[in-house]
XYZ file of C-alpha atoms in Angstrom:
697
model
C 2.351 9.842 30.184
C 4.895 9.966 27.017
C 5.914 6.245 27.660
C 2.368 5.241 27.703
C 1.487 7.066 24.666
C 4.261 5.209 22.989
C 4.443 1.703 24.247
C 0.740 1.292 25.048
C -0.049 0.180 21.581
C 3.099 -2.180 21.522
C 1.663 -3.859 24.733
C -1.637 -4.102 23.128
C -0.333 -5.510 19.867
C 1.603 -8.213 21.718
C -1.251 -9.124 24.098
C -3.732 -9.608 20.910
C -1.240 -11.171 18.889
C -0.012 -13.906 21.450
C -3.464 -14.472 23.203
C -5.951 -13.668 20.587
C -7.104 -17.178 20.125
C -7.544 -17.691 23.815
C -9.324 -14.477 24.992
C -11.431 -14.105 21.945
C -11.676 -11.565 19.141
C -13.926 -9.053 21.099
C -11.564 -8.780 24.017
C -8.514 -8.659 21.436
C -10.180 -5.699 19.847
C -11.296 -3.967 23.048
C -7.582 -4.240 24.291
C -5.913 -2.560 21.149
C -8.742 -0.035 20.575
C -8.691 0.956 24.286
C -4.913 1.600 24.384
C -4.674 3.477 21.146
C -7.442 5.705 21.983
C -5.866 6.245 25.223
C -2.778 7.200 23.400
C -4.768 9.481 21.081
C -6.257 11.510 24.257
C -2.884 11.801 25.781
C -1.346 12.809 22.802
C -3.967 15.616 22.628
C -3.022 16.659 25.993
C 0.831 16.451 25.180
C 0.170 18.674 22.156
C -1.281 21.400 24.148
C 1.265 21.222 26.892
C 4.258 21.343 24.424
C 2.884 23.248 21.609
C 1.083 26.169 23.547
C 2.776 25.663 27.144
C 6.314 25.669 25.793
C 7.216 22.491 27.532
C 9.366 20.693 25.019
C 11.388 18.008 26.494
C 13.461 14.917 26.019
C 12.836 11.880 28.046
C 15.686 9.595 28.220
C 14.568 6.094 28.558
C 17.892 3.790 28.481
C 21.221 3.656 26.818
C 20.518 1.519 23.673
C 24.106 1.257 22.292
C 27.478 2.255 23.554
C 30.588 1.218 21.435
C 33.501 3.557 21.748
C 32.585 7.058 20.811
C 29.130 5.470 19.237
C 26.703 6.152 21.827
C 22.923 5.727 21.038
C 20.096 6.105 23.754
C 16.393 5.379 23.325
C 14.616 8.845 24.012
C 11.224 10.286 23.544
C 11.548 13.749 21.884
C 8.345 15.924 22.690
C 8.796 19.113 20.737
C 5.861 21.005 18.512
C 7.060 18.635 15.330
C 6.621 15.427 17.361
C 3.543 16.534 19.069
C 1.943 17.295 15.826
C 2.778 14.025 14.300
C 1.530 12.118 17.707
C -1.841 13.770 17.154
C -2.006 12.744 13.637
C -0.869 9.246 14.126
C -2.939 8.453 17.321
C -6.187 10.153 16.087
C -6.247 8.371 12.712
C -5.148 5.206 14.308
C -7.919 5.182 16.893
C -10.632 6.029 14.399
C -9.130 3.242 12.044
C -9.367 0.673 14.896
C -13.218 1.870 15.928
C -13.980 1.766 12.058
C -12.469 -1.708 11.743
C -15.020 -3.278 14.485
C -17.657 -2.994 11.755
C -15.729 -3.386 8.626
C -13.834 -6.619 9.888
C -16.748 -7.942 11.823
C -17.089 -11.038 9.618
C -13.144 -11.827 9.331
C -12.211 -15.094 11.229
C -8.680 -13.536 12.018
C -9.672 -10.184 13.225
C -7.797 -10.351 16.321
C -4.536 -10.747 14.372
C -5.768 -7.886 12.287
C -6.024 -5.680 15.229
C -2.650 -6.922 16.711
C -1.094 -5.671 13.340
C -2.739 -2.194 13.342
C -1.666 -1.527 16.979
C 1.993 -2.834 15.938
C 1.982 -0.348 13.365
C 0.723 2.362 15.518
C 3.685 1.743 17.975
C 6.133 1.643 15.223
C 5.065 5.035 13.815
C 5.130 6.514 17.395
C 8.573 5.536 17.897
C 9.719 7.000 14.575
C 8.188 10.444 15.281
C 9.488 10.704 18.835
C 12.948 9.566 18.097
C 15.882 11.533 19.338
C 18.491 10.073 16.933
C 18.610 8.894 13.584
C 19.185 5.210 14.781
C 16.122 5.166 16.718
C 14.146 6.776 13.783
C 15.521 4.153 11.422
C 14.130 1.293 13.888
C 10.515 2.998 13.772
C 11.382 3.343 9.979
C 11.673 -0.361 9.710
C 9.021 -1.099 12.085
C 6.289 0.441 10.065
C 7.795 -1.340 7.064
C 7.346 -4.533 8.702
C 3.855 -3.804 9.979
C 2.851 -2.415 6.458
C 3.963 -5.887 4.991
C 1.833 -7.665 7.149
C -1.273 -5.497 6.753
C -0.908 -5.269 3.054
C -0.600 -9.183 2.881
C -3.346 -9.715 5.656
C -5.313 -11.808 3.228
C -2.539 -14.029 2.422
C -4.433 -16.524 0.600
C -4.657 -13.871 -2.184
C -2.021 -14.148 -4.623
C -2.644 -10.481 -5.398
C -2.232 -9.433 -1.801
C 0.910 -11.393 -1.319
C 2.422 -9.831 -4.395
C 1.539 -6.217 -3.347
C 3.237 -7.029 0.182
C 6.373 -8.193 -1.253
C 6.435 -5.537 -3.846
C 5.831 -2.906 -1.033
C 8.469 -4.531 1.207
C 11.138 -4.752 -1.671
C 10.558 -1.217 -3.031
C 11.122 0.266 0.409
C 14.039 -1.581 1.071
C 15.485 0.296 -1.869
C 14.817 3.670 -0.154
C 15.966 2.355 3.069
C 19.319 1.280 1.937
C 20.082 4.868 0.923
C 18.601 6.034 4.280
C 20.911 3.720 6.157
C 24.183 4.980 3.967
C 23.012 8.383 4.836
C 22.967 7.539 8.491
C 26.590 5.987 8.226
C 27.567 9.115 6.511
C 26.291 11.193 9.354
C 28.280 9.262 11.883
C 31.498 9.319 9.634
C 31.142 13.247 9.270
C 29.500 14.345 12.698
C 30.788 11.507 14.769
C 27.287 11.206 16.363
C 23.638 10.141 15.151
C 21.888 12.414 17.664
C 19.691 15.067 16.331
C 21.026 17.717 18.414
C 24.891 16.956 17.925
C 24.443 16.767 14.214
C 22.259 20.109 13.654
C 24.605 21.721 15.990
C 27.850 21.090 14.037
C 26.438 21.820 10.608
C 27.939 25.096 10.175
C 31.515 23.460 10.989
C 31.029 20.974 7.960
C 29.840 23.072 4.995
C 33.215 22.684 3.448
C 33.583 18.956 4.204
C 33.649 16.581 1.406
C 33.024 12.659 1.085
C 34.474 10.398 -1.854
C 31.307 8.912 -3.456
C 31.045 7.307 -6.881
C 34.434 8.450 -7.787
C 33.886 11.927 -6.870
C 34.149 14.386 -4.153
C 30.935 15.513 -3.170
C 29.915 18.276 -0.306
C 29.321 16.112 2.715
C 26.035 17.903 3.659
C 24.661 17.587 0.177
C 25.324 13.892 -0.225
C 23.638 13.241 3.266
C 20.754 15.237 2.468
C 20.436 13.381 -0.850
C 20.683 10.138 0.942
C 18.154 10.781 3.421
C 15.657 11.779 0.898
C 16.122 8.426 -0.992
C 14.619 6.846 2.192
C 12.134 9.491 2.073
C 11.140 8.561 -1.571
C 10.507 5.096 -0.844
C 8.585 5.277 2.333
C 6.416 8.287 0.944
C 6.039 6.929 -2.578
C 7.561 9.542 -4.683
C 8.268 9.058 -8.290
C 10.646 6.316 -9.081
C 10.039 4.465 -5.970
C 6.016 5.036 -6.003
C 5.166 1.792 -7.577
C 4.257 0.002 -4.513
C 1.410 2.261 -3.238
C -1.495 1.525 -5.685
C -1.057 -2.159 -5.246
C -1.022 -1.942 -1.760
C -4.654 -1.116 -1.956
C -4.984 -5.085 -1.950
C -5.147 -4.802 1.715
C -8.396 -4.328 3.824
C -9.528 -0.789 3.390
C -8.825 0.242 6.929
C -4.951 -0.395 6.262
C -5.427 2.057 3.285
C -6.535 4.791 5.731
C -4.013 4.177 8.213
C -0.900 3.649 6.165
C -1.682 5.440 2.848
C -3.412 8.535 3.864
C -2.030 9.931 7.384
C 0.719 7.951 8.709
C 3.637 6.068 6.916
C 3.383 7.724 3.651
C 3.957 10.963 5.577
C 7.033 9.796 7.346
C 9.239 11.026 4.582
C 7.655 14.337 4.858
C 8.557 14.318 8.517
C 11.966 13.173 7.751
C 12.727 16.226 5.627
C 11.258 18.628 8.206
C 12.962 17.314 10.991
C 16.211 17.534 9.193
C 15.661 20.965 7.877
C 18.925 22.438 9.213
C 20.675 19.829 6.958
C 18.435 21.007 3.863
C 18.942 24.289 4.575
C 22.595 23.853 4.284
C 22.092 21.805 1.001
C 20.328 23.814 -1.698
C 21.131 21.129 -4.347
C 19.545 18.207 -2.513
C 16.529 20.655 -1.710
C 16.198 21.377 -5.286
C 16.238 17.656 -6.013
C 13.537 17.248 -3.427
C 11.421 20.219 -5.346
C 11.890 18.565 -8.633
C 10.854 15.074 -7.573
C 7.743 16.519 -5.431
C 6.589 18.292 -8.290
C 7.084 15.528 -10.891
C 5.235 13.238 -8.294
C 2.200 15.582 -7.953
C 1.812 16.090 -11.703
C 2.479 12.346 -12.354
C -0.106 11.048 -9.940
C -2.527 13.511 -10.702
C -2.641 12.464 -14.339
C -2.777 8.785 -13.730
C -5.751 9.301 -11.303
C -7.868 10.720 -14.449
C -7.692 7.156 -15.979
C -8.022 4.816 -12.932
C -11.328 2.785 -12.293
C -10.762 1.251 -8.830
C -12.273 3.647 -6.173
C -9.413 2.895 -3.862
C -6.680 3.491 -6.362
C -7.980 6.673 -7.390
C -7.582 7.873 -3.933
C -4.219 5.946 -3.665
C -2.811 8.263 -6.685
C -4.435 11.242 -5.245
C -2.393 10.480 -1.862
C 0.666 10.263 -3.996
C -0.038 13.609 -5.682
C -0.573 15.421 -2.368
C 2.616 14.143 -0.986
C 4.157 15.647 -3.922
C 2.871 18.903 -2.851
C 4.133 18.362 0.622
C 7.712 17.427 -0.714
C 8.007 20.385 -3.211
C 7.093 22.679 -0.377
C 9.659 21.272 1.889
C 12.198 21.371 -0.903
C 11.601 25.269 -1.225
C 11.980 25.661 2.422
C 8.241 25.863 3.133
C 8.423 23.342 6.107
C 5.491 24.962 8.088
C 3.240 24.673 4.896
C 4.353 21.135 4.170
C 3.445 20.182 7.780
C 0.241 21.952 7.644
C -0.719 20.220 4.488
C 0.284 16.873 6.016
C -2.038 17.688 9.080
C -5.026 18.709 7.059
C -4.478 15.784 4.557
C -4.817 13.190 7.390
C -8.185 14.157 8.045
C -9.954 14.146 4.542
C -7.848 11.545 3.065
C -8.486 9.165 5.851
C -12.117 10.251 5.397
C -12.174 9.438 1.708
C -10.407 6.105 2.149
C -12.878 5.057 4.905
C -15.726 6.277 2.941
C -14.691 4.314 -0.066
C -14.433 1.278 2.503
C -18.077 2.158 3.195
C -19.147 1.675 -0.306
C -17.093 -1.308 -0.898
C -18.677 -2.802 2.280
C -22.293 -1.933 1.083
C -21.565 -3.276 -2.185
C -20.203 -6.613 -1.003
C -16.630 -5.778 -1.927
C -17.456 -4.305 -5.327
C -14.480 -1.720 -6.095
C -15.048 -0.924 -9.806
C -16.476 2.546 -10.167
C -17.931 1.515 -13.774
C -20.258 -0.860 -11.968
C -21.629 1.831 -9.420
C -23.715 4.780 -9.921
C -26.919 6.355 -7.988
C -25.688 5.295 -4.699
C -26.579 8.522 -3.051
C -30.167 7.043 -2.621
C -29.180 3.766 -0.880
C -26.168 5.330 0.856
C -26.925 8.966 1.705
C -24.644 9.423 4.732
C -21.862 7.603 3.085
C -22.444 10.212 0.069
C -22.252 13.376 2.237
C -19.030 12.263 3.873
C -17.403 11.584 0.644
C -18.644 15.218 -0.632
C -17.031 16.708 2.396
C -13.860 14.691 2.040
C -13.783 15.683 -1.771
C -14.446 19.481 -0.984
C -11.503 19.453 1.308
C -9.239 17.588 -0.937
C -9.949 19.734 -3.939
C -9.476 22.878 -1.555
C -12.956 24.470 -1.970
C -12.905 27.985 -0.413
C -12.479 31.697 -1.006
C -9.766 34.026 0.468
C -11.845 36.908 1.547
C -9.472 38.249 4.051
C -6.486 37.809 1.948
C -8.123 39.592 -0.834
C -9.299 42.374 1.566
C -13.030 41.736 0.841
C -14.966 43.462 3.612
C -14.841 42.041 6.893
C -15.317 38.374 5.990
C -12.626 35.845 6.882
C -10.967 33.198 4.589
C -13.723 30.564 4.311
C -13.043 27.101 3.087
C -12.567 23.582 3.944
C -9.144 22.092 5.188
C -7.347 21.550 1.862
C -7.992 25.369 0.906
C -5.834 26.697 3.675
C -2.842 24.083 3.404
C -2.669 23.536 -0.587
C -3.373 27.155 -1.367
C -0.488 28.091 1.071
C 1.925 25.942 -0.792
C 0.926 26.984 -4.279
C 1.300 30.725 -3.367
C 4.565 30.025 -1.247
C 5.942 28.240 -4.280
C 5.128 31.405 -6.537
C 6.955 33.637 -3.862
C 9.977 31.456 -3.696
C 10.214 31.682 -7.435
C 10.216 35.285 -7.268
C 12.996 35.184 -4.815
C 15.025 33.268 -7.054
C 14.584 29.989 -5.264
C 15.461 27.080 -7.680
C 12.535 25.536 -9.306
C 10.075 27.632 -7.407
C 8.152 28.779 -10.435
C 8.154 25.501 -11.966
C 6.718 24.009 -8.696
C 3.926 26.682 -8.681
C 2.605 25.985 -12.329
C 2.943 22.181 -11.360
C 0.801 22.875 -8.357
C -1.770 24.876 -10.445
C -2.084 22.010 -12.948
C -2.014 19.395 -10.554
C -5.090 21.088 -8.622
C -7.044 21.224 -11.908
C -6.536 17.539 -12.280
C -7.262 16.728 -8.739
C -10.616 18.564 -9.108
C -11.607 16.709 -11.995
C -10.696 13.141 -11.057
C -12.016 13.689 -7.415
C -15.682 14.959 -8.794
C -15.198 12.145 -11.529
C -15.284 9.683 -8.477
C -18.065 11.017 -6.912
C -20.182 11.261 -9.963
C -19.446 7.820 -11.221
C -20.051 6.515 -7.791
C -23.023 8.188 -6.485
C -24.718 9.914 -9.453
C -26.533 8.603 -12.403
C -28.061 5.250 -12.815
C -26.604 2.176 -11.111
C -24.550 0.047 -13.710
C -23.883 -3.102 -11.756
C -25.895 -5.944 -10.515
C -29.565 -4.931 -9.589
C -29.652 -7.375 -6.626
C -26.164 -5.689 -5.122
C -27.918 -1.958 -5.549
C -31.133 -3.159 -3.805
C -28.964 -4.457 -0.876
C -26.832 -1.411 -0.652
C -26.527 0.259 2.805
C -24.807 2.800 4.806
C -22.433 1.197 7.140
C -22.983 0.663 10.998
C -22.546 3.235 13.467
C -18.905 2.254 14.296
C -17.907 2.870 11.023
C -20.109 5.990 10.391
C -18.851 7.452 13.944
C -15.430 7.515 12.642
C -16.483 9.023 9.325
C -18.130 11.922 11.169
C -15.170 12.779 13.416
C -12.785 12.893 10.361
C -15.251 14.930 8.489
C -15.474 17.518 11.259
C -11.566 17.671 10.942
C -11.580 17.878 6.997
C -13.954 21.085 7.554
C -12.520 22.796 10.357
C -8.788 21.695 10.907
C -7.363 24.190 8.184
C -9.122 27.417 9.403
C -8.387 26.640 12.950
C -4.771 25.724 12.736
C -3.812 28.144 9.814
C -2.444 30.947 12.313
C -0.308 28.385 14.319
C 0.987 26.512 11.502
C 1.919 29.172 9.118
C 0.401 32.561 10.376
C 1.491 34.854 13.004
C 1.742 32.611 15.865
C 3.949 30.140 13.999
C 7.366 31.157 15.450
C 5.978 30.739 19.026
C 4.018 27.441 17.933
C 7.024 25.619 16.273
C 9.326 26.841 18.937
C 12.586 26.293 17.218
C 11.448 22.731 15.840
C 10.980 24.381 12.521
C 11.590 27.981 11.264
C 8.648 30.116 12.317
C 7.853 31.352 8.813
C 9.353 31.060 5.385
C 8.851 33.231 2.574
C 6.616 35.889 4.086
C 2.846 36.248 3.746
C 2.484 33.830 0.799
C 2.576 31.087 3.518
C 1.618 33.243 6.449
C -1.672 34.365 4.638
C -0.738 37.980 4.884
C 0.225 38.030 8.587
C 3.837 38.143 8.134
C 4.182 41.410 9.731
C 3.786 39.751 13.022
C 6.190 36.978 12.646
C 9.037 36.849 15.048
C 11.262 35.130 12.341
C 11.238 34.832 8.615
C 13.880 32.492 7.515
C 15.133 32.405 3.709
C 15.694 29.300 2.184
C 19.537 28.034 1.923
C 20.332 29.961 5.267
C 20.466 28.707 8.686
C 17.402 29.591 11.110
C 17.763 32.700 12.917
C 17.546 30.607 16.143
C 20.459 28.372 15.195
C 22.873 31.127 14.221
C 21.699 34.471 15.876
C 24.495 36.480 14.244
C 22.882 35.733 10.864
C 19.257 36.186 11.894
C 18.917 39.699 10.844
C 20.288 38.804 7.484
C 17.621 35.961 7.117
C 14.832 38.455 8.476
C 15.791 40.998 5.832
C 15.130 38.521 3.104
C 11.631 38.595 4.132
C 11.277 42.138 5.116
C 9.666 43.002 1.905
C 6.742 40.726 2.563
C 6.327 41.714 6.163
C 5.800 45.308 4.834
C 2.715 44.333 2.881
C 3.954 42.818 -0.492
C 1.596 39.882 -1.211
C 1.198 37.324 -4.375
C -0.678 38.909 -7.123
C -4.349 38.691 -7.149
C -4.242 36.054 -10.020
C -1.987 33.915 -8.024
C -4.220 33.920 -4.958
C -7.320 33.127 -7.036
C -5.535 30.586 -9.412
C -6.377 27.430 -7.206
C -9.756 28.353 -6.988
C -10.344 29.022 -10.533
C -8.775 25.785 -11.796
C -10.775 23.960 -9.094
C -13.755 25.355 -10.435
C -12.797 24.570 -13.828
C -12.306 20.932 -13.106
C -15.622 20.630 -11.274
C -17.493 21.906 -14.079
C -15.565 19.765 -16.744
C -16.474 16.736 -14.346
C -20.198 17.926 -14.433
C -20.128 17.935 -18.335
C -18.415 14.579 -18.857
C -20.157 12.575 -16.396
C -23.656 14.320 -15.827
C -24.438 16.438 -18.946
C -22.834 14.337 -21.641
C -23.530 10.949 -19.976
C -20.958 8.398 -21.163
C -18.554 10.533 -22.487
C -15.796 9.191 -20.160
C -16.658 5.746 -21.100
C -16.657 6.623 -24.886
C -13.156 8.236 -24.458
C -11.925 4.928 -22.686
C -13.343 2.815 -25.363
C -11.567 4.688 -28.071
C -8.323 4.116 -26.166
C -5.803 6.384 -28.005
C -1.923 6.965 -26.829
C -2.848 9.456 -24.272
C -5.494 7.190 -22.511
C -3.325 4.394 -22.727
C -0.434 6.101 -21.461
C -2.475 7.232 -18.228
C -4.595 4.018 -17.835
C -1.192 2.068 -17.709
C 0.371 4.610 -15.416
C 3.020 5.894 -17.892
C 4.128 2.331 -18.225
C 6.423 2.690 -15.273
C 5.544 -0.679 -13.917
C 6.132 -2.388 -17.333
C 9.411 -0.604 -17.604
C 10.568 -1.819 -14.007
C 9.439 -5.199 -14.804
C 11.528 -5.448 -17.778
C 14.636 -3.925 -16.546
C 14.560 -5.286 -13.053
C 12.416 -8.302 -12.602
C 13.242 -9.971 -16.150
C 16.960 -8.864 -15.726
C 17.198 -10.274 -12.058
C 15.449 -13.317 -13.174
C 17.855 -13.675 -16.263
C 20.869 -13.111 -14.041
C 19.554 -15.554 -11.576
C 19.361 -18.167 -14.257
C 22.888 -17.725 -15.320
C 23.943 -18.163 -11.773
C 21.753 -21.115 -11.174
C 22.300 -23.135 -14.639
C 25.981 -22.421 -15.225
C 27.683 -21.461 -11.778
C 25.613 -23.519 -9.522
C 24.772 -26.651 -11.601
C 27.757 -26.922 -13.672
C 30.638 -25.258 -11.817
C 29.554 -25.616 -7.957
C 27.830 -28.870 -8.336
C 30.110 -30.154 -11.080
C 33.349 -29.444 -9.312
C 32.109 -28.548 -5.784
C 30.105 -30.774 -3.370
C 28.532 -33.019 -5.905
C 31.926 -33.481 -7.763
C 33.801 -34.238 -4.452
C 31.007 -36.450 -3.353
C 31.067 -38.398 -6.683
C 34.898 -38.831 -6.393
C 34.749 -39.702 -2.795
C 32.242 -42.291 -3.547
C 34.254 -43.787 -6.443
C 37.530 -44.076 -4.336
C 35.676 -45.499 -1.414
C 34.446 -48.286 -3.857
C 37.873 -49.141 -4.859
C 39.202 -49.025 -1.422
C 36.342 -51.095 -0.144
C 37.729 -53.956 -2.373
C 40.777 -54.219 0.279
C 38.401 -55.322 2.774
C 39.116 -59.225 2.507
C 37.957 -60.315 6.111
C 41.062 -62.103 6.885
C 42.728 -61.160 10.009
C 46.427 -61.526 9.061
C 45.732 -59.004 6.236
C 44.572 -56.412 8.610
C 47.687 -57.216 11.052
C 50.008 -56.915 8.339
C 48.437 -53.248 7.382
C 48.809 -52.253 11.035
C 52.393 -53.527 11.087
C 53.014 -51.159 7.978
C 51.452 -48.308 9.911
C 53.448 -48.660 12.839
C 56.782 -48.891 10.596
C 55.618 -45.750 8.694
C 55.060 -43.959 12.097
C 58.491 -44.895 13.433
C 60.097 -43.753 10.368
C 58.297 -40.430 10.338
C 59.443 -39.960 14.245
C 63.054 -40.764 13.531
C 63.296 -38.534 10.370
C 61.757 -35.662 12.666
C 64.526 -36.242 15.335
C 67.382 -36.445 12.549
C 66.194 -33.157 11.184
C 66.626 -31.480 14.625
C-alpha cells in the first residue's frame, strides 16, 4: 500500500508525459487523476492505521548508496508526522487534479500539465516519507524541478519564464545551505539517517565545527543550515521573493504548490528535526524571529496588492510565518495543526480565485471587479468560507468556561489562536522572543482580517468596475471545479474542531506517538486540556521519550499549566477582537466610505508606496545581486575572456599557428630532391640523437 501511495503518481506522470500525444488528453487526465485519487484514499487508510492504530513502521525498499561508512537506503517512513503530510499532499493534489479538468479544459497542452502535477505529487510524497536526509533532499530537489516546470508551464509568456527562473534560482540559494547542513550532519554523526542522528544528539552537544573562521557548536550550526533550506522552500523573509511571482503559473499550480504542499515542506523539515532544534536554542530563536518578521512583512504587503492571486500569495507567506515562529518556540504540534488546517482553506481560496479568473476570462485585477456575488453566487459562498477560516473567526466558549458551549469556529480559529496563545505562554516561561512573536501574531491577525475582507468586498460587493460585456458573461465554474471547492470548504469549516484534540489536545501524546512531542507549553496549546497530557515538553530540553531520565524535569516545566493556569482572558480574546476590528475597518473603507481605498492609493505617500512596492526588497535585490552579477560578468567577459583568454589563449595561439604555417608553407617547393634532402637531414638528426643517448649511458 505504501509503495503504491508514493510511486503511483510517478508512474502516472511518466505515462502521461511520454504517451500523452498518442493516448489523448482525456486518457492522460484520467490516468494521472485516478492514481493520485487512489493515493489519497490509501493515505487516509494509512493515517488511521498509523495515527490511531499505532502501527508506525519503516519499509525498506532498497540500498541506495553504500560507500565505506556512508550507507543510505531508500525507505518509506510511516509515522504520524509523515501520515499527516501524506493526507495533506494527496488530498489537495487529487482535488487540484479534478479542478484542473475544468480549468485547463481548453489548453492544448493539458496532458503535459497533468504529467507535471503528478510528478510534483510524487516528489512531495518522496520528501515526506523519507527516512534519511539524503532521500529527503531528493524529494526536496524534485519538488523544486516540478515547481519550475509548473510555474513556467505557459513558457511562451516571458513573465512566466522569468517567474520560473526566479523561483528556481532563489530556492537553489536555500538548498545550498541545506546541502551543507547534510554534509555537516554526516561529518558530526557519521550518518544521514534520522534514527542515527537523533539518537546521538545528546553525545554531541559540546561538539564544535570551524565555520567562517569561528568555532560554532555543531548542533547550532546544523540547525541554522537546515533552516536556510526551509527559508527558501517556504518563502521566508530574505528568500520569499519568488512566491508572489510564481502566480504566473496556472491557478491550480498556485493551490497545489503555494497553499498546501511545497511551501509547507520547510515547516515539515523543522518539525521532523525537532530533536536537533530542541538542542539548538539559538537556531530556534533565529527561526522564531524570521517567522515573526515574515508574518508581519507579508501581512503589510497584502494590504496594498491588487492582483487577487498575489493577495492570497502574500497571505500564504504570512501564515507560513506563523507556523515557523510556532516551531521556533517549540510549539511543533501547533505548527503542524496550522499547516493541516491551512491546506484546506488556502487551497480553497486559491481555487476560488481561479474560479473568479475563469469566470471573468482571465481578469485578475480586483480594481476591475465588483458585484460578482450576483453572477457567481456559489464562488462567492466558497470564498466567504475560506476567508472566515483564514481570519480565524470563532469564539472560545469552552476555554472561557461559558456554560456548556464548546469552542465554535472555523478551522483557522483553532490552529492560529493556539499559536498566538502558545507564543504568549512561551514568553511568560522566558522562551526567547516568545512575547515578540505573540504581539506580531496579534498584529498580523488584524492585518490579515482587513486585507482578506478587502479582497471579498472589492471582488464580490459594490458595482462592477470592469468591462460590462465581461460582467454579463461572468459565471460560476463547471461541476468539476465546484466539486473540489465544496470538499475543501468542508475541511475549512470542520478540520480545526475535529482534529484539535489530536493535534494539540489531550490525545496529542498518543496521536503523535514520539514523531513529535505530545504537548508543549501546556494549555495554551492544548486548549485547557493539558491535565490529560502524558507529556509536556519544555522548549530547549530533550523530549521525555528521548531521554527518560530527564522526562520528569520536562514535565515539571509544564506542571503549573496542568494544574489549571491559563493565558489571561484578554490573550484568549485578542485574536477575535483584532479580527473583528479588521472586518469592521474593511466594511468602512470599501462598503460605507466607498472609494476610500482607491483614494488612498491615488494619493500614494511613503507608506502606501512602501507596501505597494513590497518594501522594495525586489529592487534592492536587483541592484545588489542582479546588476552586481551582470557587472561582474561583463568584467570577466570583456576583459578576461576577450582580451586575455582570446588574446593570449585559443585565438592568440591559433593566430600565431596560422602565421607560422604560412611561413612554413613557403618551403613547399614541389621538387622531389628538396624533400629527399629534408628526409636525409631528419635521418642524420635521428642517428645523432641515438648515438648521443648511447654515449650518455
